[in-house]
Short mmCIF file of C-alpha atoms in Angstrom, two decimals:
data_model
loop_
_atom_site.label_atom_id
_atom_site.label_comp_id
_atom_site.label_asym_id
_atom_site.label_seq_id
_atom_site.Cartn_x
_atom_site.Cartn_y
_atom_site.Cartn_z
CA UNK A 24 -35.87 -9.64 -21.75
CA UNK A 25 -33.85 -8.37 -18.82
CA UNK A 26 -34.55 -9.68 -15.35
CA UNK A 27 -36.47 -7.79 -12.69
CA UNK A 28 -33.38 -7.83 -10.48
CA UNK A 29 -31.38 -6.18 -13.26
CA UNK A 30 -34.08 -3.49 -13.63
CA UNK A 31 -33.99 -2.77 -9.90
CA UNK A 32 -30.21 -2.34 -10.10
CA UNK A 33 -30.63 0.31 -12.83
CA UNK A 34 -33.65 2.00 -11.31
CA UNK A 35 -31.80 4.74 -9.44
CA UNK A 36 -29.78 5.55 -12.55
CA UNK A 37 -32.92 5.56 -14.74
CA UNK A 38 -34.71 7.94 -12.37
CA UNK A 39 -31.68 10.25 -12.28
CA UNK A 40 -31.43 10.34 -16.08
CA UNK A 41 -35.17 11.03 -16.32
CA UNK A 42 -34.98 13.84 -13.75
CA UNK A 43 -32.00 15.37 -15.59
CA UNK A 44 -33.86 15.04 -18.90
CA UNK A 45 -30.90 13.11 -20.28
CA UNK A 46 -33.09 11.54 -22.93
CA UNK A 47 -30.34 9.91 -24.95
CA UNK A 48 -28.72 8.27 -21.91
CA UNK A 49 -32.08 7.05 -20.66
CA UNK A 50 -33.02 5.60 -24.07
CA UNK A 51 -29.67 3.87 -24.48
CA UNK A 52 -29.95 1.99 -21.18
CA UNK A 53 -33.56 0.98 -21.78
CA UNK A 54 -33.01 -0.14 -25.38
CA UNK A 55 -29.91 -2.12 -24.42
CA UNK A 56 -31.78 -3.99 -21.68
CA UNK A 57 -35.29 -4.51 -23.16
CA UNK A 58 -37.26 -4.40 -19.92
CA UNK A 59 -40.67 -4.28 -21.59
CA UNK A 60 -42.67 -3.00 -18.61
CA UNK A 61 -45.01 0.00 -18.80
CA UNK A 62 -42.60 2.31 -16.94
CA UNK A 63 -39.73 1.46 -19.30
CA UNK A 64 -41.90 2.06 -22.37
CA UNK A 65 -43.06 5.35 -20.83
CA UNK A 66 -39.45 6.42 -20.23
CA UNK A 67 -38.61 5.49 -23.83
CA UNK A 68 -41.57 7.59 -24.98
CA UNK A 69 -40.36 10.57 -22.94
CA UNK A 70 -36.86 10.05 -24.35
CA UNK A 71 -38.08 9.96 -27.95
CA UNK A 72 -40.28 12.99 -27.30
CA UNK A 73 -37.41 14.90 -25.69
CA UNK A 74 -35.13 14.06 -28.62
CA UNK A 75 -37.69 15.36 -31.12
CA UNK A 76 -39.15 12.08 -32.43
CA UNK A 77 -42.91 12.38 -31.82
CA UNK A 78 -43.81 9.37 -33.96
CA UNK A 79 -41.42 7.13 -32.02
CA UNK A 80 -42.71 8.60 -28.75
CA UNK A 81 -46.29 7.77 -29.73
CA UNK A 82 -45.31 4.18 -30.53
CA UNK A 83 -43.55 3.81 -27.18
CA UNK A 84 -46.50 5.29 -25.28
CA UNK A 85 -48.83 2.85 -27.01
CA UNK A 86 -46.51 0.02 -25.93
CA UNK A 87 -46.58 1.39 -22.38
CA UNK A 88 -50.38 1.38 -22.47
CA UNK A 89 -50.52 -2.26 -23.60
CA UNK A 90 -47.55 -3.69 -21.65
CA UNK A 91 -48.30 -6.91 -19.80
CA UNK A 92 -45.84 -6.10 -17.00
CA UNK A 93 -47.04 -3.07 -15.07
CA UNK A 94 -45.79 -1.04 -12.17
CA UNK A 95 -48.16 -0.50 -9.28
CA UNK A 96 -48.58 3.21 -8.73
CA UNK A 97 -51.66 3.05 -6.58
CA UNK A 98 -49.99 1.36 -3.59
CA UNK A 99 -47.92 2.84 -0.81
CA UNK A 100 -44.36 2.50 -2.02
CA UNK A 101 -45.23 3.48 -5.59
CA UNK A 102 -42.96 1.55 -7.96
CA UNK A 103 -43.96 3.79 -10.89
CA UNK A 104 -41.44 6.45 -9.81
CA UNK A 105 -44.32 8.75 -8.86
CA UNK A 106 -46.15 8.43 -12.17
CA UNK A 107 -49.84 7.59 -12.32
CA UNK A 108 -50.55 5.11 -15.08
CA UNK A 109 -52.39 4.98 -17.38
CA UNK A 110 -53.29 8.68 -16.89
CA UNK A 111 -49.72 9.97 -17.43
CA UNK A 112 -49.26 7.78 -20.50
CA UNK A 113 -52.55 8.96 -22.00
CA UNK A 114 -51.74 12.62 -21.28
CA UNK A 115 -48.38 12.42 -23.08
CA UNK A 116 -49.86 10.47 -25.97
CA UNK A 117 -52.76 12.91 -26.32
CA UNK A 118 -50.45 15.91 -26.34
CA UNK A 119 -48.46 14.51 -29.28
CA UNK A 120 -51.39 14.47 -31.72
CA UNK A 121 -49.54 12.11 -34.08
CA UNK A 122 -51.66 10.54 -36.85
CA UNK A 123 -51.69 6.72 -36.67
CA UNK A 124 -50.61 6.51 -40.33
CA UNK A 125 -47.31 8.23 -39.52
CA UNK A 126 -46.21 5.75 -36.83
CA UNK A 127 -42.88 4.04 -37.64
CA UNK A 128 -42.29 0.31 -37.78
CA UNK A 129 -40.83 -1.28 -34.65
CA UNK A 130 -37.23 -1.47 -35.97
CA UNK A 131 -37.28 2.22 -36.87
CA UNK A 132 -38.38 3.26 -33.38
CA UNK A 133 -35.32 1.95 -31.54
CA UNK A 134 -32.89 3.42 -34.06
CA UNK A 135 -34.62 6.83 -33.92
CA UNK A 136 -34.51 7.12 -30.13
CA UNK A 137 -30.89 5.96 -29.89
CA UNK A 138 -29.60 8.04 -32.79
CA UNK A 139 -27.07 10.72 -31.91
CA UNK A 140 -28.39 14.28 -31.88
#
């Protein structure tokens, strides 16, 4: 797993890619670095959703919901990039309406989100 320092170095770039809705670029950085925190999983979910992979998005949102490393959005100096977790995660997941039986295996998720479109 990538270090916290490494994540902080990429943070500005990750936020810019998210704001520009550059889903492929965002997914590629996150998959290459394996941060594993709730914000990274959320960004991967948004990337998969934006690229048209709702099943992968649902899997990533579920990982965001259960991540052990969490950003702290309720403090001054929000390190969740303005997101409110878990509410934002749950809202995106709920909007997908993906049946649990259709969720891909873990190896399929990364290849779906990083696949060229």
